[in-house]
Coordinates of C-alpha atoms in Angstrom, one line a residue:
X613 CA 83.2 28.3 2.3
X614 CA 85.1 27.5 5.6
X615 CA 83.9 30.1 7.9
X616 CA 80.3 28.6 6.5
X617 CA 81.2 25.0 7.1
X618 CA 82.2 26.7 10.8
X619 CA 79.1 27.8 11.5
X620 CA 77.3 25.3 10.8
X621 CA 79.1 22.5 12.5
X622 CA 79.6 25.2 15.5
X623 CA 75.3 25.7 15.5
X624 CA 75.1 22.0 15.2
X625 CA 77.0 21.4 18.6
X626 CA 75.5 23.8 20.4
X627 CA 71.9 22.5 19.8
X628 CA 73.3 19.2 20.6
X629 CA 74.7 20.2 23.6
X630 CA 71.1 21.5 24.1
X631 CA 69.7 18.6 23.5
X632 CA 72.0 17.0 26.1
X633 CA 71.4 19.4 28.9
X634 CA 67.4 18.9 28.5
X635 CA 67.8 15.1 28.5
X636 CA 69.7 15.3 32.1
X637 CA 67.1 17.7 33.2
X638 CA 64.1 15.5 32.0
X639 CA 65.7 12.6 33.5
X640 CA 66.3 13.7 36.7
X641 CA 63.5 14.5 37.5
X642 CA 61.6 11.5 37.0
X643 CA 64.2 10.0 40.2
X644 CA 62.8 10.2 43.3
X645 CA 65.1 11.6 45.7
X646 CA 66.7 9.7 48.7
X647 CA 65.0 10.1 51.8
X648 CA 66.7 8.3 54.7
X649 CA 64.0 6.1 57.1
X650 CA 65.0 7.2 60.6
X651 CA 65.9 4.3 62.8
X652 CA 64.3 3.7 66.2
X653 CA 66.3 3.8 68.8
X654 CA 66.2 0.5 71.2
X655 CA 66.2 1.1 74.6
X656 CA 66.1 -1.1 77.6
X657 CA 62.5 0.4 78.7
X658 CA 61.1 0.1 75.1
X659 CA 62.2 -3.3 74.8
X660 CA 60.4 -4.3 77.7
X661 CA 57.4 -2.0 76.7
X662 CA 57.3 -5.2 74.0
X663 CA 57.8 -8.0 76.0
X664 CA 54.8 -6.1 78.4
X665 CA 52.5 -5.6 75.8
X666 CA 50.6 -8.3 75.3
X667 CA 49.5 -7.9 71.7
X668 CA 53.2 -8.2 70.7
X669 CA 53.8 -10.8 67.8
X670 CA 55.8 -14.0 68.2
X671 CA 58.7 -12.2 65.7
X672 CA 58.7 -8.5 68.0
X673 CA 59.1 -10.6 71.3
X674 CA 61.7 -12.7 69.6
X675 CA 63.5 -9.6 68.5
X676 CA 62.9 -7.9 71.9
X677 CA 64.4 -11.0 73.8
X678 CA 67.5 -11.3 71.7
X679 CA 68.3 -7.1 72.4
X680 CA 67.7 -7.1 75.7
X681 CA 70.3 -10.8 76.3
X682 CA 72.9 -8.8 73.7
X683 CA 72.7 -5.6 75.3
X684 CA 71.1 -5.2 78.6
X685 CA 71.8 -9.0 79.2
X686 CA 73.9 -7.7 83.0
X687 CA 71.8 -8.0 86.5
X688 CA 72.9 -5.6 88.9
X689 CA 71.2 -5.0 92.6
X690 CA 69.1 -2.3 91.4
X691 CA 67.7 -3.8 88.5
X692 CA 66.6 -7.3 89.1
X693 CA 63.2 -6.6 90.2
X694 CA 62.9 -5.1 86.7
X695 CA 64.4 -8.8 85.2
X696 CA 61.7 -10.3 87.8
X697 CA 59.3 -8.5 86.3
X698 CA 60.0 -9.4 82.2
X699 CA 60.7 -12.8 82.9
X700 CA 57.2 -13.2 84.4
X701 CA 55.9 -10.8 81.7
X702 CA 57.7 -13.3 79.1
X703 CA 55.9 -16.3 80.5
X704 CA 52.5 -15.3 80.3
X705 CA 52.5 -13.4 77.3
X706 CA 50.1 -15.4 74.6
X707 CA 53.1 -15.1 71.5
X708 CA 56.1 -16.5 73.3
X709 CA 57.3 -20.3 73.6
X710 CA 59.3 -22.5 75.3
X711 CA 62.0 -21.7 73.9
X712 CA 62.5 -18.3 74.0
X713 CA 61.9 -18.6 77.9
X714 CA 64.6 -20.8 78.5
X715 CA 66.6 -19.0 76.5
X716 CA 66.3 -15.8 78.2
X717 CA 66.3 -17.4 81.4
X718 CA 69.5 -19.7 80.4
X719 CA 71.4 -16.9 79.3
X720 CA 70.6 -14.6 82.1
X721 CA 71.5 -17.5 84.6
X722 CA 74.8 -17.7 83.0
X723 CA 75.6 -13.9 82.5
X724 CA 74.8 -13.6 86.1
X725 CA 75.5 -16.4 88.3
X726 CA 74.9 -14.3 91.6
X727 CA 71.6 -13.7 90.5
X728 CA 70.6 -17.6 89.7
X729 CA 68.5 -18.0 92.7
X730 CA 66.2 -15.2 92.0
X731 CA 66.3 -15.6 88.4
X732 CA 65.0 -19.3 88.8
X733 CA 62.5 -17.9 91.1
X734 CA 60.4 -15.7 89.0
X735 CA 60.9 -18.5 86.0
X736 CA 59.0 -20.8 88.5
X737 CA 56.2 -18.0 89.6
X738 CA 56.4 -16.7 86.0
X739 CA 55.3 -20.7 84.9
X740 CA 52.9 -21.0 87.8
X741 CA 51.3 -18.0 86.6
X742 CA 50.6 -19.0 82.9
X743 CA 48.8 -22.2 83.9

């Protein structure tokens, strides 16, 4: 009677263990699997490509703005045309406001106070030019 009793309890195991296995299988297949978004990277000329574009929302130029102050917020001799040219860009564009240009212009006064003079420049032609 034992070895019978062993069997049994032995078959009963194994088509549990079965059951088991099928269960994980069924299961993970209804998961989908992780697929990582790739991330955009920022740069300096892409950022600006925003601020440029003139169909750019009120939340993309605020974004833009804030990235470019954070980490491209330094002037140097060969770049401030460039800075000239956005803060102008960031005047007339039909999404920004008032604040946003005084904050860009505020912070860029005070990152670079050589550069004050000319950044207050194209703020003032940058205002003349948005009417």
């Amino acid at each position: 009677m034992i070895p019978i009793n062993l069997i049994l309890t032995v078959v009963g195991l194994l088509f549990l263990l079965i059951a088991l296995v099928a269960l994980y299988v069924w299961s993970s297949k209804k998961k989908t699997p992780f697929t990582e978004v790739p991330m955009t990277i920022e740069t300096f000329e892409s950022l600006s490509a925003i601020i440029k574009n003139r169909s750019s929302g009120s939340a993309e130029l605020t974004h833009a703005v804030e990235m470019i102050l954070v980490r491209f917020g330094t002037i140097n001799s060969h770049t401030i045309s460039t800075y000239k040219v956005l803060m102008e860009a960031l005047c007339t564009h039909p999404a920004t406001d008032s604040k946003l240009i005084l904050k860009f212009e505020k912070t860029l006064r005070i990152n670079n106070p050589s550069f004050a003079p000319v950044i207050e420049q194209a703020l003032a032609s940058g205002l003349a030019a948005r009417g």
